[in-house]
Coordinates of C-alpha atoms and ligand atoms in Angstrom, one line a residue:
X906 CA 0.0 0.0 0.0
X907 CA 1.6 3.6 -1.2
X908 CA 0.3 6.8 0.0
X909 CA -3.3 8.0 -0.3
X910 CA -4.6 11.7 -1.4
X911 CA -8.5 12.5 -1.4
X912 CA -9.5 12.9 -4.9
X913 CA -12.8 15.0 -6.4
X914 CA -11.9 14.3 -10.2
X915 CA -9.1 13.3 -12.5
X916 CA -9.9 14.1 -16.3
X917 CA -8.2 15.6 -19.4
X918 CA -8.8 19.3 -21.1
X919 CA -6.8 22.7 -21.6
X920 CA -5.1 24.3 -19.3
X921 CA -7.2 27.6 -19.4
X922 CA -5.3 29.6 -16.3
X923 CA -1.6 30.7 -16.7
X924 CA 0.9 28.7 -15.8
X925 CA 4.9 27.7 -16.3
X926 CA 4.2 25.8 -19.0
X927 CA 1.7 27.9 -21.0
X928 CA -2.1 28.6 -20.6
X929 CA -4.0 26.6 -23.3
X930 CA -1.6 23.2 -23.2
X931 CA -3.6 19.7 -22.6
X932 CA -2.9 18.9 -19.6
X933 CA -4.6 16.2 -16.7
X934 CA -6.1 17.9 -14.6
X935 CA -5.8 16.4 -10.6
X936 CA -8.6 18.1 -8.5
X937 CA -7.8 17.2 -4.8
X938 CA -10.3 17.7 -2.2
X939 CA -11.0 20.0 0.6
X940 CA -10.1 23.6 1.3
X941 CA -8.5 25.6 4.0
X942 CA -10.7 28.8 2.8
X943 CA -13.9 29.8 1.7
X944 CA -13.2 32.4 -1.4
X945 CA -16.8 34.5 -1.8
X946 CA -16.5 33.7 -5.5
X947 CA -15.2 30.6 -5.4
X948 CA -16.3 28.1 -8.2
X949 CA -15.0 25.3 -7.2
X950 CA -17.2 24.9 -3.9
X951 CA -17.8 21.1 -5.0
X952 CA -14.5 20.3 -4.0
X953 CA -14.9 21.1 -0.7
X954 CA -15.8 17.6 0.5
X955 CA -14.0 14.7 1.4
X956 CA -13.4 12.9 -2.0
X957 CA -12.1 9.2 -2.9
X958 CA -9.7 8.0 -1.2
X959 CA -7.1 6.9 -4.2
X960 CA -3.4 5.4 -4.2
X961 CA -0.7 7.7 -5.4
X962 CA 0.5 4.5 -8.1
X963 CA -3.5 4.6 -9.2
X964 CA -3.6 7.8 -9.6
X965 CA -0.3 8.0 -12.0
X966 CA -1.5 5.1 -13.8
X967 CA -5.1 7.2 -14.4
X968 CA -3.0 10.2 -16.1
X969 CA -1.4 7.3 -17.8
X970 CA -4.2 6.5 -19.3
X971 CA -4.7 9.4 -20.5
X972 CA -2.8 11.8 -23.6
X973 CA -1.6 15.2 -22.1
X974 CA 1.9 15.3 -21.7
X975 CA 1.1 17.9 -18.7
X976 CA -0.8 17.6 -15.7
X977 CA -2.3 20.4 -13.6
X978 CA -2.9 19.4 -9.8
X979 CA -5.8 21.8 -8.5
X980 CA -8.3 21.6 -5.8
X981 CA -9.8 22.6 -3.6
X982 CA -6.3 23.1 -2.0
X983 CA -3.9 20.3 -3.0
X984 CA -1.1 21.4 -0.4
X985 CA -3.4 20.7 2.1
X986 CA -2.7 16.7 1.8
X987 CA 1.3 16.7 2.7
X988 CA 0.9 13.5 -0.2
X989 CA 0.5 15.7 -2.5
X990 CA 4.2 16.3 -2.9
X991 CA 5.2 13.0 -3.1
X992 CA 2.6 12.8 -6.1
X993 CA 4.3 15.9 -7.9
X994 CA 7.8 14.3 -7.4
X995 CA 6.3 10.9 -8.5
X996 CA 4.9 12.7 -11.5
X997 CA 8.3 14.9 -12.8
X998 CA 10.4 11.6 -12.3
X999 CA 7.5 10.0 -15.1
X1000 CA 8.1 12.8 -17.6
X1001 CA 5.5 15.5 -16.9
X1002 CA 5.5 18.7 -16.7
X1003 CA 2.7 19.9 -13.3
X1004 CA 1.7 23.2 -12.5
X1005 CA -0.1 23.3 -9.2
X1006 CA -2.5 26.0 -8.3
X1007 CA -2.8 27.1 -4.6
X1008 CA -4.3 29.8 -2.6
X1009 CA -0.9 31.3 -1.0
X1010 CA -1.5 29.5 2.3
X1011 CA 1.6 27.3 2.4
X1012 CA 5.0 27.7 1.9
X1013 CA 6.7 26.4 -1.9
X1014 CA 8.0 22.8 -1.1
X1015 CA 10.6 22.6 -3.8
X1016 CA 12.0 23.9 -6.6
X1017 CA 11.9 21.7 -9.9
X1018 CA 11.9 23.3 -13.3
X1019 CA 9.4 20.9 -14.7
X1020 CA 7.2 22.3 -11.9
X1021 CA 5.1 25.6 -11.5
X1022 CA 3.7 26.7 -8.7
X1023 CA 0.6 29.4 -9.3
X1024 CA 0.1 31.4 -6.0
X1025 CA -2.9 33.2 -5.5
X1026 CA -3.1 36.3 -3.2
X1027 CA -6.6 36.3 -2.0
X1028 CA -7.6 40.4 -2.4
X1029 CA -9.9 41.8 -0.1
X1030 CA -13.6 40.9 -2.2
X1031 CA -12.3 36.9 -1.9
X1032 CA -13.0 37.8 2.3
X1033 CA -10.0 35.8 2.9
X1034 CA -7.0 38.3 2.6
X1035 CA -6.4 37.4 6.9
X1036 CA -5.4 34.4 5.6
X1037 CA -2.7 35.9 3.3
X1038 CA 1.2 36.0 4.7
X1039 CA 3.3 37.7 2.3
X1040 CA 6.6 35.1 3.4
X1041 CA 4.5 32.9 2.3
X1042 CA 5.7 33.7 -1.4
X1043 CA 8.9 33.9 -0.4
X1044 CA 10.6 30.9 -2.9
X1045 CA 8.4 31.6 -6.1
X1046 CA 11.2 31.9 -9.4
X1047 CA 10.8 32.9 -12.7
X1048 CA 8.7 29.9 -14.1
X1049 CA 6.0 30.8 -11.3
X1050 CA 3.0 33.1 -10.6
X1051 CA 1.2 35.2 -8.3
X1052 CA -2.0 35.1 -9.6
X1053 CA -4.4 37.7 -8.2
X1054 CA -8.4 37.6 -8.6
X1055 CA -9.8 41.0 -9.6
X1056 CA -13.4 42.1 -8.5
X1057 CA -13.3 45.7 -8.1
X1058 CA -11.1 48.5 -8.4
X1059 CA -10.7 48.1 -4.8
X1060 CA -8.7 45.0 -5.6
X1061 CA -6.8 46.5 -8.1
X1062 CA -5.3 48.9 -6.2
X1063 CA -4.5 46.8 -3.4
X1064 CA -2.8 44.2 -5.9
X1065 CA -0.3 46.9 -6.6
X1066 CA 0.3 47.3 -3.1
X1067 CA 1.3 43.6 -2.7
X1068 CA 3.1 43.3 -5.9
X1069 CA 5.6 46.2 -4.7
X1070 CA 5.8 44.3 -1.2
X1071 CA 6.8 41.4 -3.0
X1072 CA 9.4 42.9 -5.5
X1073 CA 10.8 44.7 -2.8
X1074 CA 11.0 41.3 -0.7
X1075 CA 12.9 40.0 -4.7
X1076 CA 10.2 37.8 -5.5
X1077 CA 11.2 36.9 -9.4
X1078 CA 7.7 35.7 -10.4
X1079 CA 5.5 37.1 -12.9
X1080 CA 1.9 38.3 -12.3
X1081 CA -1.1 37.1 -13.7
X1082 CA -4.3 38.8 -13.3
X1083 CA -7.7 37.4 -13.8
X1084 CA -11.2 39.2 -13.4
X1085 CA -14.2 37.7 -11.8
X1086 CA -17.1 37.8 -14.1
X1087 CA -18.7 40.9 -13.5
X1088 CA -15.3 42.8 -13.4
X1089 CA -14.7 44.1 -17.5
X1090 CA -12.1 42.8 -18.8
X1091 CA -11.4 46.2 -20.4
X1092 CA -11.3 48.0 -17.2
X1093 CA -8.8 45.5 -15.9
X1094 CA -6.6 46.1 -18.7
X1095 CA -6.6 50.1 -18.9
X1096 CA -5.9 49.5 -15.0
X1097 CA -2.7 47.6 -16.0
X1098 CA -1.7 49.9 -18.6
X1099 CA -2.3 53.0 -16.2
X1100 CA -0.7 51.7 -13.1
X1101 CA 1.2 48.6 -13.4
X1102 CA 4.7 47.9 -14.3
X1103 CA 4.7 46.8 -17.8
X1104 CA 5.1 43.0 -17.3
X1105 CA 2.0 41.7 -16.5
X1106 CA -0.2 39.4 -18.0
X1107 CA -4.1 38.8 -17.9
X1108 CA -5.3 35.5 -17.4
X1109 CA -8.5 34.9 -18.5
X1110 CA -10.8 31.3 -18.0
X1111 CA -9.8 29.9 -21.6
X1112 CA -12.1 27.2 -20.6
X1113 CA -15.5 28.8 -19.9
X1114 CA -14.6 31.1 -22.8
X1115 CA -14.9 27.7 -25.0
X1116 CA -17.8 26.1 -22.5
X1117 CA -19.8 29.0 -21.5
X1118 CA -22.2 27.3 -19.6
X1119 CA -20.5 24.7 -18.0
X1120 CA -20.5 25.1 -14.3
X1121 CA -17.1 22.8 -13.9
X1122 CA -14.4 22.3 -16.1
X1123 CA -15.3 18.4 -15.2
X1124 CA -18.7 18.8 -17.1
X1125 CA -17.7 19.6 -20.6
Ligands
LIG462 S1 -8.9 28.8 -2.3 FE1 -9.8 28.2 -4.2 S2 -11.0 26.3 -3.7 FE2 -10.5 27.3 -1.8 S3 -12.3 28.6 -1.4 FE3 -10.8 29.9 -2.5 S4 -11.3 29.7 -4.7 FE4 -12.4 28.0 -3.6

């Protein structure tokens, strides 16, 4: 018997967030289960439950199975299950590339250049921002991001605030900024022309851009 994680949902589609390895690419994605937060615009509240309980070796024999080259692990909050690192490791030594996406509460585990970590900063309309430690994103490199969810203009401004924080700290990540629906995207970027630095990049949903009316990725 190998180590277990909790599991929602393991299927294959585009990676339609930025990531290390390109926003677009096929990938597997990994949806673990259970979150340390409760975002108010979270869309991914059906992963808040407990999940199947699934052996590391099954799991890498489900993505397998399957054609994407890459594999996104997602959740819920995968760094929440400490076997969630073993799986990454267990993945790169197989030949994939994985970009994990987490909400900025735990500290980077390794570095691996066929690994990128997405950290989210939860702005103030998330009602999580307490949550949010700044050394937290202390290890991100090049091939990461800081990802920040835009609702307002409120947010905005207060992701500039963070993003000079975390320059001045020497983070080397880039920045990804992605609006809620609701938030134009047109604002967001005049905001980012206006007041940003020049590097940023927007991220929008490729996926409900392609399924609008999916509610989950899964359901396509
Ligand atoms: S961190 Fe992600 S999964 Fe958790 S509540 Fe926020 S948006 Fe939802």
């Amino acid at each position: 018997m190998t180590d277990t994680l909790n599991i929602i949902s393991i299927f294959e589609s585009i990676d339609g967030e930025v990531n290390g390895f390109h926003q677009g690419t096929l990938t597997t994605f990994i949806r673990t289960a259970q979150c340390n937060l409760r975002c108010a615009w979270c869309d991914t509240e059906y992963s808040f439950k407990s999940g199947m309980v699934i052996d590391i070796d099954d799991i890498i024999r489900t993505v397998k199975r399957l054609k994407p080259k890459k594999v996104t692990l997602t959740g819920g909050e995968p760094l929440i299950q400490k076997n969630s690192v073993s799986l990454i490791m267990k993945l790169v030594k197989e030949g994939y590339d994985v970009s994990v996406e987490t909400n900025g509460t735990f500290i980077k585990p390794f570095n691996h250049p066929k690994v990128s970590w997405v950290y989210d900063y939860k702005l103030p309309s998330s009602k999580m921002e307490q949550f949010m430690l700044l050394e937290k994103f202390n290890n991100l490199n090049e091939n990461d991001y800081v990802k920040f969810v835009i609702a307002n203009d409120n947010d905005f401004m207060r992701s500039i605030e963070i993003r000079n924080s975390l320059d001045a700290a020497g983070n080397t990540s880039k920045y990804a900024y992605s609006p809620v629906p609701g938030y134009a995207t047109s604002t967001l970027v005049d905001n980012l022309l206006k007041k940003g630095k020049g590097d940023e990049i927007l991220s929008l949903q490729i996926h409900k851009i392609i399924w609008p009316t999916c509610g989950a990725i899964e359901e396509h």
